[in-house]
Short mmCIF file of C-alpha atoms in Angstrom, two decimals:
data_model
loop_
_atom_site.label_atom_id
_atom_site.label_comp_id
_atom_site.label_asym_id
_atom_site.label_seq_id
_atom_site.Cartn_x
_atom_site.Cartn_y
_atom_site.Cartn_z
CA UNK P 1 -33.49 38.39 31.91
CA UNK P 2 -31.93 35.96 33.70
CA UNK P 3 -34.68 33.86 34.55
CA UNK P 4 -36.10 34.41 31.02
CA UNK P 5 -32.68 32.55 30.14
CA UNK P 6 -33.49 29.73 33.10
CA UNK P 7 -36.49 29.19 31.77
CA UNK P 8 -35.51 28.52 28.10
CA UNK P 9 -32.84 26.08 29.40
CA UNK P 10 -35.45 24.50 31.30
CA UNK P 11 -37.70 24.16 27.59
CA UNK P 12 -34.85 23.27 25.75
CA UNK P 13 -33.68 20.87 28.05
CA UNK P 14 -36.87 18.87 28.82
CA UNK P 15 -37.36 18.78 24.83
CA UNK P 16 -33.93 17.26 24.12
CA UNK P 17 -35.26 14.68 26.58
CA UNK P 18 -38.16 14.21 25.00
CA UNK P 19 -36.30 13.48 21.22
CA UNK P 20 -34.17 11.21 23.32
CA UNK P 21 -36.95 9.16 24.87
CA UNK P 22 -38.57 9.07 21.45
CA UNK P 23 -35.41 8.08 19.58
CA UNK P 24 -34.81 5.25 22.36
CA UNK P 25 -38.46 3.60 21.78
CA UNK P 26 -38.21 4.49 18.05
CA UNK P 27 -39.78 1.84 15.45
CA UNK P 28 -36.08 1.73 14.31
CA UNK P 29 -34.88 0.43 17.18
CA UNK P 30 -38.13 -2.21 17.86
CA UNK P 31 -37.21 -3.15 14.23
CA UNK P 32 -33.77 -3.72 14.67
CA UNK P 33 -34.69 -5.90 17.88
CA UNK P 34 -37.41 -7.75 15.61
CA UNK P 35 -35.42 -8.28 12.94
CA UNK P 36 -32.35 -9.63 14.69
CA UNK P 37 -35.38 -12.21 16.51
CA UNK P 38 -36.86 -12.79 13.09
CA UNK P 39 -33.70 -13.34 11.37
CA UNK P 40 -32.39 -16.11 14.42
CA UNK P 41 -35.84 -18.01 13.77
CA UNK P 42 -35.99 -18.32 10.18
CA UNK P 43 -31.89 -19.23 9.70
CA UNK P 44 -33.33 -22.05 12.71
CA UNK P 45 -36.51 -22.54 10.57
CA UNK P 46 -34.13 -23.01 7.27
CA UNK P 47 -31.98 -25.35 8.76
CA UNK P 48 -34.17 -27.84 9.99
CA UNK P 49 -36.05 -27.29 6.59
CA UNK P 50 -32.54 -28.49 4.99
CA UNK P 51 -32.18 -30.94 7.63
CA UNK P 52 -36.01 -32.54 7.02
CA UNK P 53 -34.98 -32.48 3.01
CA UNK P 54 -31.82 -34.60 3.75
CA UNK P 55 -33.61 -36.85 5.85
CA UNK P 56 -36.47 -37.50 2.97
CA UNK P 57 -33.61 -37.99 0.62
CA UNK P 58 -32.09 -40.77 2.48
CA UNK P 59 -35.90 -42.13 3.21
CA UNK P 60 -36.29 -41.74 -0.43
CA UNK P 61 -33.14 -43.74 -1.05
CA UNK P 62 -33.50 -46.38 1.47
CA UNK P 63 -37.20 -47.34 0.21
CA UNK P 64 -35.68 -47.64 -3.38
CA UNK P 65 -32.91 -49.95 -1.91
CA UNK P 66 -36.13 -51.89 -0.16
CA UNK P 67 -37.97 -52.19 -3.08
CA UNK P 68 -34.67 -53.47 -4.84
CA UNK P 69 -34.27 -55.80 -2.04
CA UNK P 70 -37.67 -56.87 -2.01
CA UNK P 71 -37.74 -57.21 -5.94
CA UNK P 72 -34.45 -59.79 -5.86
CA UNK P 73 -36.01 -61.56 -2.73
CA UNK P 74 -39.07 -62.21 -4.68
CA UNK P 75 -36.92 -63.46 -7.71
CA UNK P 76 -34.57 -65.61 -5.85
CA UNK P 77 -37.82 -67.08 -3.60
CA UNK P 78 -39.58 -67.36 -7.48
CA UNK P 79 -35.77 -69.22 -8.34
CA UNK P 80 -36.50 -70.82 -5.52
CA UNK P 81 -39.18 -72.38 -5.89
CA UNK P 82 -39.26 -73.80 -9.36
CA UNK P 83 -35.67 -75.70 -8.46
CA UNK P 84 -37.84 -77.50 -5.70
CA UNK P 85 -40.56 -77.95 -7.92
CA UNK P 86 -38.08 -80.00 -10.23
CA UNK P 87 -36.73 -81.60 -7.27
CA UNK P 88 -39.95 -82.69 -6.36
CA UNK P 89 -40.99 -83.68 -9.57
CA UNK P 90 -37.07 -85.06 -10.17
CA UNK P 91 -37.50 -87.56 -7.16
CA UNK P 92 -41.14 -88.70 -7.71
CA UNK P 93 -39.85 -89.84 -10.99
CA UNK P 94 -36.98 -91.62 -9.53
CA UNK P 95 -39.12 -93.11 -6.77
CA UNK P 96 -36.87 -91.11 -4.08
CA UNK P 97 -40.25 -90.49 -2.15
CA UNK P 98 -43.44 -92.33 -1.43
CA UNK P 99 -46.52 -91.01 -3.26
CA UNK P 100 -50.32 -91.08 -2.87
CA UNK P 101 -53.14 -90.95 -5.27
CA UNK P 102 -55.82 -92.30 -7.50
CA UNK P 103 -55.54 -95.58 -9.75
CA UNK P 104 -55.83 -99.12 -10.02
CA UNK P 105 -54.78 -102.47 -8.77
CA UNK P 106 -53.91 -105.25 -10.81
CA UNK P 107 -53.65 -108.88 -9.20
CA UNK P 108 -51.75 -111.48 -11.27
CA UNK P 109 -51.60 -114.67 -10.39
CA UNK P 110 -51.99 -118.72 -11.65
CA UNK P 111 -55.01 -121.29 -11.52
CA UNK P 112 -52.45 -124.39 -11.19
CA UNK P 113 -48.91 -124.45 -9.34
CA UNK P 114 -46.98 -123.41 -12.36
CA UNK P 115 -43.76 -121.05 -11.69
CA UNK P 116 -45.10 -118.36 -12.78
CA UNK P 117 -42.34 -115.85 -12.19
CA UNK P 118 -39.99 -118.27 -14.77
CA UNK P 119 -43.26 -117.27 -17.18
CA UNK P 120 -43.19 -113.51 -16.04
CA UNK P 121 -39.38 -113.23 -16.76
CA UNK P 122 -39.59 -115.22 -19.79
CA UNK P 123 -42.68 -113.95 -21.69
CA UNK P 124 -41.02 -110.16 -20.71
CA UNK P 125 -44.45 -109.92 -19.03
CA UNK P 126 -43.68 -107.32 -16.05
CA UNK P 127 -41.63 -105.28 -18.63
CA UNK P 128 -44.51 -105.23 -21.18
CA UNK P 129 -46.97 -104.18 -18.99
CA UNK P 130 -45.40 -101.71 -17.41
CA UNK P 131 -44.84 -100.21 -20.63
CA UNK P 132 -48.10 -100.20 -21.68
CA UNK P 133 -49.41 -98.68 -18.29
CA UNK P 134 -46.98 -95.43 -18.65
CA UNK P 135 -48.36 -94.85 -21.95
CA UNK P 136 -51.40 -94.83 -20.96
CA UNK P 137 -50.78 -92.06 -18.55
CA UNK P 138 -49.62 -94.09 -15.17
CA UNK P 139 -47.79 -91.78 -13.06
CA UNK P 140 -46.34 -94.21 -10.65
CA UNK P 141 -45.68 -97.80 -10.52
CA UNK P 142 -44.91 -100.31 -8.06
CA UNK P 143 -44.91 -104.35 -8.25
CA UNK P 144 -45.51 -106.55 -4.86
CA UNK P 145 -44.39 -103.07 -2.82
CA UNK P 146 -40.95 -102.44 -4.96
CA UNK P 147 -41.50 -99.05 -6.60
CA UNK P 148 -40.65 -98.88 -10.92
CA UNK P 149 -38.11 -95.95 -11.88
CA UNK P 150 -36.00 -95.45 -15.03
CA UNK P 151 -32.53 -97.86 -13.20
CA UNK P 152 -35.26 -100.29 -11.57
CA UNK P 153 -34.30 -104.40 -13.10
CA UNK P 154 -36.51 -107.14 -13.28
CA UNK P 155 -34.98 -110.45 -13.42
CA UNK P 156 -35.38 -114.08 -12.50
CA UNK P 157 -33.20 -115.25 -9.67
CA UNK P 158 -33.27 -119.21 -9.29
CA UNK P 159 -37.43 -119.80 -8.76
CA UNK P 160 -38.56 -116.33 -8.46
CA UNK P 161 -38.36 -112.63 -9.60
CA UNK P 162 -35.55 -109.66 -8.38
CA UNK P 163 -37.10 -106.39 -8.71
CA UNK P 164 -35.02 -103.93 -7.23
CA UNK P 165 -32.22 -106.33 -5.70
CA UNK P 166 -35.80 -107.48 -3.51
CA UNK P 167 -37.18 -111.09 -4.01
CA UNK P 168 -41.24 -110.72 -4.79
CA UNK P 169 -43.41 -113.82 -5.23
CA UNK P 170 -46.58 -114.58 -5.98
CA UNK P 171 -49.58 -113.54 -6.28
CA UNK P 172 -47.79 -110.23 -8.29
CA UNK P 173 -49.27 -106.89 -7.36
CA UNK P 174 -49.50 -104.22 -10.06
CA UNK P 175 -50.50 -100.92 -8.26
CA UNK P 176 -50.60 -97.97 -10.66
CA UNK P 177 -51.35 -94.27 -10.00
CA UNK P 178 -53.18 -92.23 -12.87
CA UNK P 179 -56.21 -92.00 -14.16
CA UNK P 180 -58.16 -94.78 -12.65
CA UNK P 181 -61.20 -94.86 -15.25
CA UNK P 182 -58.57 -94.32 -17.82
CA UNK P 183 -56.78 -96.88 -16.79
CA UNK P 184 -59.61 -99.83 -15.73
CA UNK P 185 -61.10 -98.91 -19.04
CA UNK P 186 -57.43 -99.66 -20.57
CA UNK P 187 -56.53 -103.16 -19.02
CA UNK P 188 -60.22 -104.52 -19.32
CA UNK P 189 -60.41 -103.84 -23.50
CA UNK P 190 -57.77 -102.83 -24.59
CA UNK P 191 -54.29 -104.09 -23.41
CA UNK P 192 -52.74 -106.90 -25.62
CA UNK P 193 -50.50 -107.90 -22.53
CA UNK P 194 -53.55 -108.31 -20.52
CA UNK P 195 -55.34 -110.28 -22.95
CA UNK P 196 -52.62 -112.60 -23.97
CA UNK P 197 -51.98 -112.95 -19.90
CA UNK P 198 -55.73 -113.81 -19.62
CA UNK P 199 -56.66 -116.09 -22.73
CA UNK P 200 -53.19 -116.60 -24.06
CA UNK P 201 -51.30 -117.81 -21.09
CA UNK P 202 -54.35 -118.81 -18.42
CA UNK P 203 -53.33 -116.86 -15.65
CA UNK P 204 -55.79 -115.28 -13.14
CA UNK P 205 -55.84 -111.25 -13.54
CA UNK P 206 -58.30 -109.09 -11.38
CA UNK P 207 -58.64 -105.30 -11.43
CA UNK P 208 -59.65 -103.13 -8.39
CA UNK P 209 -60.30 -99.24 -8.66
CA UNK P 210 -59.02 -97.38 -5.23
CA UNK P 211 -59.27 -93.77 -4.96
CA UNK P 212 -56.07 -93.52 -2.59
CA UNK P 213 -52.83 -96.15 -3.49
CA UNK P 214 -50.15 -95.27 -0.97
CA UNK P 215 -46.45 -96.60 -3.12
CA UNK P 216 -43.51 -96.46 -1.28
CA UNK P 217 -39.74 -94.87 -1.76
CA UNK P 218 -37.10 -97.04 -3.17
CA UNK P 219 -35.63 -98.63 -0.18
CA UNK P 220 -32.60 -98.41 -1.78
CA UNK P 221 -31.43 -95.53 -4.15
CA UNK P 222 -28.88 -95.73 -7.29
CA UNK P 223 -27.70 -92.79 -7.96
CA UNK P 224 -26.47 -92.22 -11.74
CA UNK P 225 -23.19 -92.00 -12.33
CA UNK P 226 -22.24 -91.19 -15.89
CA UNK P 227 -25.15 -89.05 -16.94
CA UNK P 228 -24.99 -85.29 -16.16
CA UNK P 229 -27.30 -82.55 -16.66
CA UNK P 230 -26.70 -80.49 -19.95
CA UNK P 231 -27.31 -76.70 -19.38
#
């Protein structure tokens, strides 16, 4: 009896053991370990997930403050550029620069020894033809190397002619930049100043196409001094 009684402790004893070893390795418990694993990855997964999102956001942002950037650069460099385009244009017309192109030369000068720069500034010659060359087109003038602009005087000092403050003599120069055929055709049938220079007054007036007159900057520059720019 008693070792019947052994015998079923010994049964019931290696049985508990057995429901313990099973309860220790139990899916429960591997689950519990996975899930504690799982649930450390994905909160690390989730926060570099939130941390990626921020950092597009502010990539996001900064290439729209680029593009802004990049947008005003091109319209200030657009700004930019037209004011220096007037400039440009601005100081060719005042003569501020020396300029190059295509036109004609016009030599003016006497058959006899006649003064002719008392007839020039008398007869309003220089002034006259000048006219008549800008409205035919001429870009640029100049007269014996003195460049023409809008404050530019002709006048007779004593025995010869003042353009620019600068004593010129003769023979006269006339180099004008434009359309050169335009221009020859022009002065060869058309131009009353020419004509009246030629058959009116007897003086000696040749014309020379060149496809590259070189005219020089104002030595010396007025600048205005009443006028201003109305915006």
């Amino acid at each position: 009896m008693a070792l019947k009684s052994v015998r079923c402790f010994l049964i019931m004893t290696m049985i508990l053991g057995i429901l313990i070893g099973i309860q220790i390795k139990s899916p429960y418990q591997i689950s519990s370990d996975g899930s504690f694993i799982m649930r450390d990855t994905i909160t690390k997964i989730n926060k570099e997930r939130i941390e990626s999102y921020t950092l597009m956001k502010q990539k996001k942002a900064y290439e729209r403050e680029i593009e802004k950037l990049e947008d005003k650069t091109s319209d200030e460099n657009q700004a930019l550029m037209e004011y220096k385009n007037k400039a440009d244009y601005l100081k060719n017309l005042m003569a501020y620069t020396s300029v190059e192109g295509p036109g004609i030369r016009i030599i003016i000068d006497t058959h006899d020894d006649r003064n002719l720069a008392y007839l020039m500034e008398e007869r309003k010659l220089f002034i006259i033809l000048v006219n008549e060359l800008k409205s035919e087109g001429c870009e640029a003038i100049s007269i014996n190397g003195q460049r023409i602009n809008s404050m530019s005087e002709i006048t007779l000092a004593g025995n010869h002619i003042n353009i620019n403050a600068v004593a010129i003599a003769p023979p006269y120069e006339v180099n004008a930049i434009g359309n050169s055929a335009k221009l020859l055709n022009y002065v060869n049938t058309k131009s009353p100043i020419i004509d009246i220079m030629k058959n009116g007054y007897n003086l000696s007036i040749n014309f020379k196409v060149e496809n590259s007159l070189i005219l020089p900057k104002l030595d010396y520059i007025k600048s205005p001094e009443y006028i201003k720019e109305v915006l």
